[in-house]
Amino acid sequence: MLRFFFTGIYFFLFAFIIDLIFRNTLHFLTDLLAIVCWVIAFIVSAGLADYTVKKIREKYNQK
C-alpha cells in the first residue's frame, strides 16, 4: 500500500517538472519526448518508492 502511495507522490512530482519543461512546445516530436519522459518518470518513481519503503521498514524494525 505504501509503495502505491509513494509511487503516486513521486510520479506527481516528476510529472510537474516534465510539464514545466514541455509546456509551450507545439511539435509532435516534443510531445513524443514528453511521453517517453513520463514512462521513464514512472519507472524511476516506482524504484524510489520501493527504496523509500525499504528504508522505512529498516528504521522501524531496528527497535
PDB file of N, CA, C and O in Angstrom:
ATOM      1  N   MET A   1       0.816  -1.193   0.000  1.00  0.00           N
ATOM      2  CA  MET A   1       0.000   0.000   0.000  1.00  0.00           C
ATOM      3  C   MET A   1       0.866   1.267   0.000  1.00  0.00           C
ATOM      4  O   MET A   1       0.556   2.218  -0.693  1.00  0.00           O
ATOM      5  N   LEU A   2       1.922   1.238   0.819  1.00  0.00           N
ATOM      6  CA  LEU A   2       2.811   2.401   0.844  1.00  0.00           C
ATOM      7  C   LEU A   2       3.530   2.597  -0.483  1.00  0.00           C
ATOM      8  O   LEU A   2       3.784   3.729  -0.888  1.00  0.00           O
ATOM      9  N   ARG A   3       3.857   1.508  -1.165  1.00  0.00           N
ATOM     10  CA  ARG A   3       4.542   1.641  -2.456  1.00  0.00           C
ATOM     11  C   ARG A   3       3.674   2.391  -3.462  1.00  0.00           C
ATOM     12  O   ARG A   3       4.177   3.222  -4.212  1.00  0.00           O
ATOM     13  N   PHE A   4       2.367   2.078  -3.488  1.00  0.00           N
ATOM     14  CA  PHE A   4       1.477   2.774  -4.419  1.00  0.00           C
ATOM     15  C   PHE A   4       1.377   4.254  -4.068  1.00  0.00           C
ATOM     16  O   PHE A   4       1.371   5.114  -4.945  1.00  0.00           O
ATOM     17  N   PHE A   5       1.319   4.543  -2.770  1.00  0.00           N
ATOM     18  CA  PHE A   5       1.224   5.927  -2.320  1.00  0.00           C
ATOM     19  C   PHE A   5       2.472   6.711  -2.723  1.00  0.00           C
ATOM     20  O   PHE A   5       2.381   7.792  -3.319  1.00  0.00           O
ATOM     21  N   PHE A   6       3.654   6.168  -2.393  1.00  0.00           N
ATOM     22  CA  PHE A   6       4.888   6.873  -2.712  1.00  0.00           C
ATOM     23  C   PHE A   6       5.132   6.932  -4.214  1.00  0.00           C
ATOM     24  O   PHE A   6       5.669   7.915  -4.718  1.00  0.00           O
ATOM     25  N   THR A   7       4.736   5.891  -4.946  1.00  0.00           N
ATOM     26  CA  THR A   7       4.865   5.942  -6.404  1.00  0.00           C
ATOM     27  C   THR A   7       4.032   7.083  -6.965  1.00  0.00           C
ATOM     28  O   THR A   7       4.487   7.826  -7.837  1.00  0.00           O
ATOM     29  N   GLY A   8       2.825   7.230  -6.474  1.00  0.00           N
ATOM     30  CA  GLY A   8       1.963   8.323  -6.928  1.00  0.00           C
ATOM     31  C   GLY A   8       2.529   9.691  -6.602  1.00  0.00           C
ATOM     32  O   GLY A   8       2.507  10.606  -7.442  1.00  0.00           O
ATOM     33  N   ILE A   9       3.066   9.830  -5.396  1.00  0.00           N
ATOM     34  CA  ILE A   9       3.634  11.118  -4.993  1.00  0.00           C
ATOM     35  C   ILE A   9       4.859  11.454  -5.842  1.00  0.00           C
ATOM     36  O   ILE A   9       4.985  12.566  -6.365  1.00  0.00           O
ATOM     37  N   TYR A  10       5.768  10.489  -5.985  1.00  0.00           N
ATOM     38  CA  TYR A  10       6.963  10.740  -6.793  1.00  0.00           C
ATOM     39  C   TYR A  10       6.606  10.998  -8.255  1.00  0.00           C
ATOM     40  O   TYR A  10       7.168  11.881  -8.895  1.00  0.00           O
ATOM     41  N   PHE A  11       5.656  10.236  -8.800  1.00  0.00           N
ATOM     42  CA  PHE A  11       5.271  10.447 -10.195  1.00  0.00           C
ATOM     43  C   PHE A  11       4.627  11.819 -10.377  1.00  0.00           C
ATOM     44  O   PHE A  11       4.860  12.486 -11.388  1.00  0.00           O
ATOM     45  N   PHE A  12       3.828  12.245  -9.409  1.00  0.00           N
ATOM     46  CA  PHE A  12       3.223  13.575  -9.491  1.00  0.00           C
ATOM     47  C   PHE A  12       4.299  14.657  -9.529  1.00  0.00           C
ATOM     48  O   PHE A  12       4.202  15.610 -10.313  1.00  0.00           O
ATOM     49  N   LEU A  13       5.332  14.517  -8.722  1.00  0.00           N
ATOM     50  CA  LEU A  13       6.416  15.499  -8.727  1.00  0.00           C
ATOM     51  C   LEU A  13       7.166  15.503 -10.061  1.00  0.00           C
ATOM     52  O   LEU A  13       7.469  16.564 -10.613  1.00  0.00           O
ATOM     53  N   PHE A  14       7.455  14.305 -10.570  1.00  0.00           N
ATOM     54  CA  PHE A  14       8.140  14.231 -11.871  1.00  0.00           C
ATOM     55  C   PHE A  14       7.254  14.766 -12.995  1.00  0.00           C
ATOM     56  O   PHE A  14       7.737  15.440 -13.907  1.00  0.00           O
ATOM     57  N   ALA A  15       5.968  14.481 -12.955  1.00  0.00           N
ATOM     58  CA  ALA A  15       5.055  14.975 -13.990  1.00  0.00           C
ATOM     59  C   ALA A  15       4.974  16.499 -13.963  1.00  0.00           C
ATOM     60  O   ALA A  15       4.874  17.142 -15.017  1.00  0.00           O
ATOM     61  N   PHE A  16       5.017  17.072 -12.768  1.00  0.00           N
ATOM     62  CA  PHE A  16       5.008  18.531 -12.658  1.00  0.00           C
ATOM     63  C   PHE A  16       6.244  19.131 -13.326  1.00  0.00           C
ATOM     64  O   PHE A  16       6.153  20.107 -14.079  1.00  0.00           O
ATOM     65  N   ILE A  17       7.401  18.529 -13.083  1.00  0.00           N
ATOM     66  CA  ILE A  17       8.650  19.012 -13.690  1.00  0.00           C
ATOM     67  C   ILE A  17       8.621  18.832 -15.210  1.00  0.00           C
ATOM     68  O   ILE A  17       9.011  19.726 -15.957  1.00  0.00           O
ATOM     69  N   ILE A  18       8.127  17.687 -15.661  1.00  0.00           N
ATOM     70  CA  ILE A  18       8.028  17.436 -17.105  1.00  0.00           C
ATOM     71  C   ILE A  18       7.076  18.432 -17.753  1.00  0.00           C
ATOM     72  O   ILE A  18       7.332  18.933 -18.848  1.00  0.00           O
ATOM     73  N   ASP A  19       5.996  18.752 -17.065  1.00  0.00           N
ATOM     74  CA  ASP A  19       5.047  19.734 -17.596  1.00  0.00           C
ATOM     75  C   ASP A  19       5.694  21.106 -17.715  1.00  0.00           C
ATOM     76  O   ASP A  19       5.457  21.823 -18.694  1.00  0.00           O
ATOM     77  N   LEU A  20       6.498  21.482 -16.743  1.00  0.00           N
ATOM     78  CA  LEU A  20       7.190  22.773 -16.823  1.00  0.00           C
ATOM     79  C   LEU A  20       8.143  22.828 -18.005  1.00  0.00           C
ATOM     80  O   LEU A  20       8.281  23.864 -18.662  1.00  0.00           O
ATOM     81  N   ILE A  21       8.794  21.714 -18.289  1.00  0.00           N
ATOM     82  CA  ILE A  21       9.760  21.683 -19.384  1.00  0.00           C
ATOM     83  C   ILE A  21       9.067  21.726 -20.746  1.00  0.00           C
ATOM     84  O   ILE A  21       9.476  22.452 -21.651  1.00  0.00           O
ATOM     85  N   PHE A  22       8.000  20.944 -20.903  1.00  0.00           N
ATOM     86  CA  PHE A  22       7.359  20.799 -22.212  1.00  0.00           C
ATOM     87  C   PHE A  22       6.047  21.580 -22.339  1.00  0.00           C
ATOM     88  O   PHE A  22       5.221  21.276 -23.182  1.00  0.00           O
ATOM     89  N   ARG A  23       5.852  22.599 -21.563  1.00  0.00           N
ATOM     90  CA  ARG A  23       4.571  23.298 -21.528  1.00  0.00           C
ATOM     91  C   ARG A  23       4.239  24.015 -22.839  1.00  0.00           C
ATOM     92  O   ARG A  23       3.137  23.921 -23.351  1.00  0.00           O
ATOM     93  N   ASN A  24       5.153  24.739 -23.398  1.00  0.00           N
ATOM     94  CA  ASN A  24       4.855  25.581 -24.562  1.00  0.00           C
ATOM     95  C   ASN A  24       5.400  25.034 -25.869  1.00  0.00           C
ATOM     96  O   ASN A  24       5.675  25.790 -26.794  1.00  0.00           O
ATOM     97  N   THR A  25       5.553  23.751 -25.972  1.00  0.00           N
ATOM     98  CA  THR A  25       6.043  23.163 -27.210  1.00  0.00           C
ATOM     99  C   THR A  25       4.864  22.718 -28.067  1.00  0.00           C
ATOM    100  O   THR A  25       3.868  22.230 -27.560  1.00  0.00           O
ATOM    101  N   LEU A  26       5.004  22.887 -29.374  1.00  0.00           N
ATOM    102  CA  LEU A  26       3.894  22.584 -30.281  1.00  0.00           C
ATOM    103  C   LEU A  26       4.261  21.561 -31.345  1.00  0.00           C
ATOM    104  O   LEU A  26       3.497  21.343 -32.271  1.00  0.00           O
ATOM    105  N   HIS A  27       5.378  20.928 -31.238  1.00  0.00           N
ATOM    106  CA  HIS A  27       5.824  19.978 -32.238  1.00  0.00           C
ATOM    107  C   HIS A  27       5.563  18.560 -31.768  1.00  0.00           C
ATOM    108  O   HIS A  27       5.631  18.259 -30.583  1.00  0.00           O
ATOM    109  N   PHE A  28       5.241  17.667 -32.698  1.00  0.00           N
ATOM    110  CA  PHE A  28       4.889  16.302 -32.308  1.00  0.00           C
ATOM    111  C   PHE A  28       6.079  15.530 -31.743  1.00  0.00           C
ATOM    112  O   PHE A  28       5.895  14.627 -30.931  1.00  0.00           O
ATOM    113  N   LEU A  29       7.298  15.873 -32.136  1.00  0.00           N
ATOM    114  CA  LEU A  29       8.476  15.200 -31.588  1.00  0.00           C
ATOM    115  C   LEU A  29       8.666  15.526 -30.104  1.00  0.00           C
ATOM    116  O   LEU A  29       9.047  14.657 -29.319  1.00  0.00           O
ATOM    117  N   THR A  30       8.385  16.754 -29.737  1.00  0.00           N
ATOM    118  CA  THR A  30       8.486  17.096 -28.316  1.00  0.00           C
ATOM    119  C   THR A  30       7.363  16.439 -27.521  1.00  0.00           C
ATOM    120  O   THR A  30       7.553  16.112 -26.346  1.00  0.00           O
ATOM    121  N   ASP A  31       6.208  16.237 -28.146  1.00  0.00           N
ATOM    122  CA  ASP A  31       5.131  15.504 -27.477  1.00  0.00           C
ATOM    123  C   ASP A  31       5.521  14.045 -27.245  1.00  0.00           C
ATOM    124  O   ASP A  31       5.261  13.489 -26.172  1.00  0.00           O
ATOM    125  N   LEU A  32       6.166  13.447 -28.235  1.00  0.00           N
ATOM    126  CA  LEU A  32       6.654  12.078 -28.061  1.00  0.00           C
ATOM    127  C   LEU A  32       7.743  12.009 -26.994  1.00  0.00           C
ATOM    128  O   LEU A  32       7.778  11.066 -26.197  1.00  0.00           O
ATOM    129  N   LEU A  33       8.612  12.994 -26.969  1.00  0.00           N
ATOM    130  CA  LEU A  33       9.653  13.038 -25.953  1.00  0.00           C
ATOM    131  C   LEU A  33       9.049  13.191 -24.556  1.00  0.00           C
ATOM    132  O   LEU A  33       9.526  12.578 -23.602  1.00  0.00           O
ATOM    133  N   ALA A  34       7.980  13.972 -24.444  1.00  0.00           N
ATOM    134  CA  ALA A  34       7.307  14.124 -23.152  1.00  0.00           C
ATOM    135  C   ALA A  34       6.699  12.796 -22.700  1.00  0.00           C
ATOM    136  O   ALA A  34       6.776  12.442 -21.512  1.00  0.00           O
ATOM    137  N   ILE A  35       6.127  12.040 -23.623  1.00  0.00           N
ATOM    138  CA  ILE A  35       5.556  10.734 -23.276  1.00  0.00           C
ATOM    139  C   ILE A  35       6.654   9.772 -22.834  1.00  0.00           C
ATOM    140  O   ILE A  35       6.487   9.034 -21.853  1.00  0.00           O
ATOM    141  N   VAL A  36       7.788   9.798 -23.520  1.00  0.00           N
ATOM    142  CA  VAL A  36       8.922   8.960 -23.120  1.00  0.00           C
ATOM    143  C   VAL A  36       9.400   9.366 -21.723  1.00  0.00           C
ATOM    144  O   VAL A  36       9.703   8.511 -20.881  1.00  0.00           O
ATOM    145  N   CYS A  37       9.434  10.655 -21.455  1.00  0.00           N
ATOM    146  CA  CYS A  37       9.831  11.127 -20.125  1.00  0.00           C
ATOM    147  C   CYS A  37       8.837  10.678 -19.056  1.00  0.00           C
ATOM    148  O   CYS A  37       9.241  10.372 -17.932  1.00  0.00           O
ATOM    149  N   TRP A  38       7.543  10.637 -19.377  1.00  0.00           N
ATOM    150  CA  TRP A  38       6.548  10.141 -18.412  1.00  0.00           C
ATOM    151  C   TRP A  38       6.783   8.675 -18.078  1.00  0.00           C
ATOM    152  O   TRP A  38       6.664   8.265 -16.937  1.00  0.00           O
ATOM    153  N   VAL A  39       7.105   7.879 -19.106  1.00  0.00           N
ATOM    154  CA  VAL A  39       7.371   6.453 -18.876  1.00  0.00           C
ATOM    155  C   VAL A  39       8.608   6.286 -18.002  1.00  0.00           C
ATOM    156  O   VAL A  39       8.596   5.515 -17.033  1.00  0.00           O
ATOM    157  N   ILE A  40       9.651   7.033 -18.313  1.00  0.00           N
ATOM    158  CA  ILE A  40      10.867   6.973 -17.503  1.00  0.00           C
ATOM    159  C   ILE A  40      10.581   7.453 -16.082  1.00  0.00           C
ATOM    160  O   ILE A  40      11.051   6.858 -15.104  1.00  0.00           O
ATOM    161  N   ALA A  41       9.788   8.504 -15.954  1.00  0.00           N
ATOM    162  CA  ALA A  41       9.442   9.028 -14.628  1.00  0.00           C
ATOM    163  C   ALA A  41       8.658   8.005 -13.824  1.00  0.00           C
ATOM    164  O   ALA A  41       8.852   7.885 -12.604  1.00  0.00           O
ATOM    165  N   PHE A  42       7.782   7.242 -14.472  1.00  0.00           N
ATOM    166  CA  PHE A  42       7.027   6.225 -13.751  1.00  0.00           C
ATOM    167  C   PHE A  42       7.951   5.115 -13.252  1.00  0.00           C
ATOM    168  O   PHE A  42       7.827   4.661 -12.108  1.00  0.00           O
ATOM    169  N   ILE A  43       8.883   4.699 -14.084  1.00  0.00           N
ATOM    170  CA  ILE A  43       9.822   3.647 -13.687  1.00  0.00           C
ATOM    171  C   ILE A  43      10.706   4.132 -12.536  1.00  0.00           C
ATOM    172  O   ILE A  43      10.914   3.419 -11.548  1.00  0.00           O
ATOM    173  N   VAL A  44      11.205   5.357 -12.639  1.00  0.00           N
ATOM    174  CA  VAL A  44      12.051   5.911 -11.584  1.00  0.00           C
ATOM    175  C   VAL A  44      11.255   6.104 -10.298  1.00  0.00           C
ATOM    176  O   VAL A  44      11.743   5.810  -9.201  1.00  0.00           O
ATOM    177  N   SER A  45      10.016   6.568 -10.407  1.00  0.00           N
ATOM    178  CA  SER A  45       9.209   6.771  -9.204  1.00  0.00           C
ATOM    179  C   SER A  45       8.876   5.448  -8.525  1.00  0.00           C
ATOM    180  O   SER A  45       8.834   5.378  -7.296  1.00  0.00           O
ATOM    181  N   ALA A  46       8.681   4.382  -9.295  1.00  0.00           N
ATOM    182  CA  ALA A  46       8.451   3.070  -8.693  1.00  0.00           C
ATOM    183  C   ALA A  46       9.708   2.603  -7.962  1.00  0.00           C
ATOM    184  O   ALA A  46       9.621   2.043  -6.856  1.00  0.00           O
ATOM    185  N   GLY A  47      10.866   2.832  -8.531  1.00  0.00           N
ATOM    186  CA  GLY A  47      12.114   2.478  -7.861  1.00  0.00           C
ATOM    187  C   GLY A  47      12.354   3.289  -6.603  1.00  0.00           C
ATOM    188  O   GLY A  47      12.761   2.754  -5.567  1.00  0.00           O
ATOM    189  N   LEU A  48      12.089   4.590  -6.663  1.00  0.00           N
ATOM    190  CA  LEU A  48      12.240   5.426  -5.483  1.00  0.00           C
ATOM    191  C   LEU A  48      11.253   5.047  -4.385  1.00  0.00           C
ATOM    192  O   LEU A  48      11.588   5.082  -3.201  1.00  0.00           O
ATOM    193  N   ALA A  49      10.038   4.682  -4.771  1.00  0.00           N
ATOM    194  CA  ALA A  49       9.041   4.266  -3.783  1.00  0.00           C
ATOM    195  C   ALA A  49       9.476   2.973  -3.103  1.00  0.00           C
ATOM    196  O   ALA A  49       9.340   2.827  -1.881  1.00  0.00           O
ATOM    197  N   ASP A  50      10.006   2.042  -3.862  1.00  0.00           N
ATOM    198  CA  ASP A  50      10.499   0.793  -3.283  1.00  0.00           C
ATOM    199  C   ASP A  50      11.642   1.073  -2.307  1.00  0.00           C
ATOM    200  O   ASP A  50      11.671   0.519  -1.201  1.00  0.00           O
ATOM    201  N   TYR A  51      12.565   1.932  -2.683  1.00  0.00           N
ATOM    202  CA  TYR A  51      13.672   2.300  -1.819  1.00  0.00           C
ATOM    203  C   TYR A  51      13.167   2.974  -0.532  1.00  0.00           C
ATOM    204  O   TYR A  51      13.645   2.679   0.566  1.00  0.00           O
ATOM    205  N   THR A  52      12.205   3.876  -0.671  1.00  0.00           N
ATOM    206  CA  THR A  52      11.658   4.577   0.486  1.00  0.00           C
ATOM    207  C   THR A  52      10.978   3.616   1.450  1.00  0.00           C
ATOM    208  O   THR A  52      11.175   3.706   2.665  1.00  0.00           O
ATOM    209  N   VAL A  53      10.190   2.694   0.932  1.00  0.00           N
ATOM    210  CA  VAL A  53       9.501   1.729   1.789  1.00  0.00           C
ATOM    211  C   VAL A  53      10.510   0.829   2.499  1.00  0.00           C
ATOM    212  O   VAL A  53      10.359   0.527   3.689  1.00  0.00           O
ATOM    213  N   LYS A  54      11.561   0.419   1.805  1.00  0.00           N
ATOM    214  CA  LYS A  54      12.597  -0.408   2.442  1.00  0.00           C
ATOM    215  C   LYS A  54      13.290   0.350   3.564  1.00  0.00           C
ATOM    216  O   LYS A  54      13.548  -0.210   4.630  1.00  0.00           O
ATOM    217  N   LYS A  55      13.588   1.626   3.360  1.00  0.00           N
ATOM    218  CA  LYS A  55      14.237   2.420   4.394  1.00  0.00           C
ATOM    219  C   LYS A  55      13.310   2.633   5.589  1.00  0.00           C
ATOM    220  O   LYS A  55      13.763   2.618   6.736  1.00  0.00           O
ATOM    221  N   ILE A  56      12.028   2.829   5.355  1.00  0.00           N
ATOM    222  CA  ILE A  56      11.075   2.979   6.451  1.00  0.00           C
ATOM    223  C   ILE A  56      10.991   1.688   7.261  1.00  0.00           C
ATOM    224  O   ILE A  56      10.993   1.714   8.498  1.00  0.00           O
ATOM    225  N   ARG A  57      10.939   0.561   6.577  1.00  0.00           N
ATOM    226  CA  ARG A  57      10.886  -0.725   7.287  1.00  0.00           C
ATOM    227  C   ARG A  57      12.159  -0.976   8.077  1.00  0.00           C
ATOM    228  O   ARG A  57      12.111  -1.497   9.186  1.00  0.00           O
ATOM    229  N   GLU A  58      13.318  -0.630   7.513  1.00  0.00           N
ATOM    230  CA  GLU A  58      14.576  -0.796   8.243  1.00  0.00           C
ATOM    231  C   GLU A  58      14.604   0.050   9.502  1.00  0.00           C
ATOM    232  O   GLU A  58      15.047  -0.403  10.552  1.00  0.00           O
ATOM    233  N   LYS A  59      14.127   1.275   9.394  1.00  0.00           N
ATOM    234  CA  LYS A  59      14.155   2.179  10.539  1.00  0.00           C
ATOM    235  C   LYS A  59      13.259   1.690  11.664  1.00  0.00           C
ATOM    236  O   LYS A  59      13.636   1.722  12.822  1.00  0.00           O
ATOM    237  N   TYR A  60      12.076   1.229  11.341  1.00  0.00           N
ATOM    238  CA  TYR A  60      11.122   0.840  12.388  1.00  0.00           C
ATOM    239  C   TYR A  60      11.241  -0.610  12.818  1.00  0.00           C
ATOM    240  O   TYR A  60      10.665  -0.998  13.820  1.00  0.00           O
ATOM    241  N   ASN A  61      11.986  -1.432  12.093  1.00  0.00           N
ATOM    242  CA  ASN A  61      12.226  -2.809  12.518  1.00  0.00           C
ATOM    243  C   ASN A  61      13.488  -2.940  13.351  1.00  0.00           C
ATOM    244  O   ASN A  61      13.754  -3.999  13.886  1.00  0.00           O
ATOM    245  N   GLN A  62      14.289  -1.894  13.435  1.00  0.00           N
ATOM    246  CA  GLN A  62      15.509  -1.944  14.213  1.00  0.00           C
ATOM    247  C   GLN A  62      15.246  -1.999  15.706  1.00  0.00           C
ATOM    248  O   GLN A  62      16.000  -2.574  16.449  1.00  0.00           O
ATOM    249  N   LYS A  63      14.198  -1.386  16.157  1.00  0.00           N
ATOM    250  CA  LYS A  63      13.917  -1.283  17.590  1.00  0.00           C
ATOM    251  C   LYS A  63      13.605  -2.579  18.233  1.00  0.00           C
ATOM    252  O   LYS A  63      13.248  -3.552  17.925  1.00  0.00           O
TER     253      LYS A  63
END
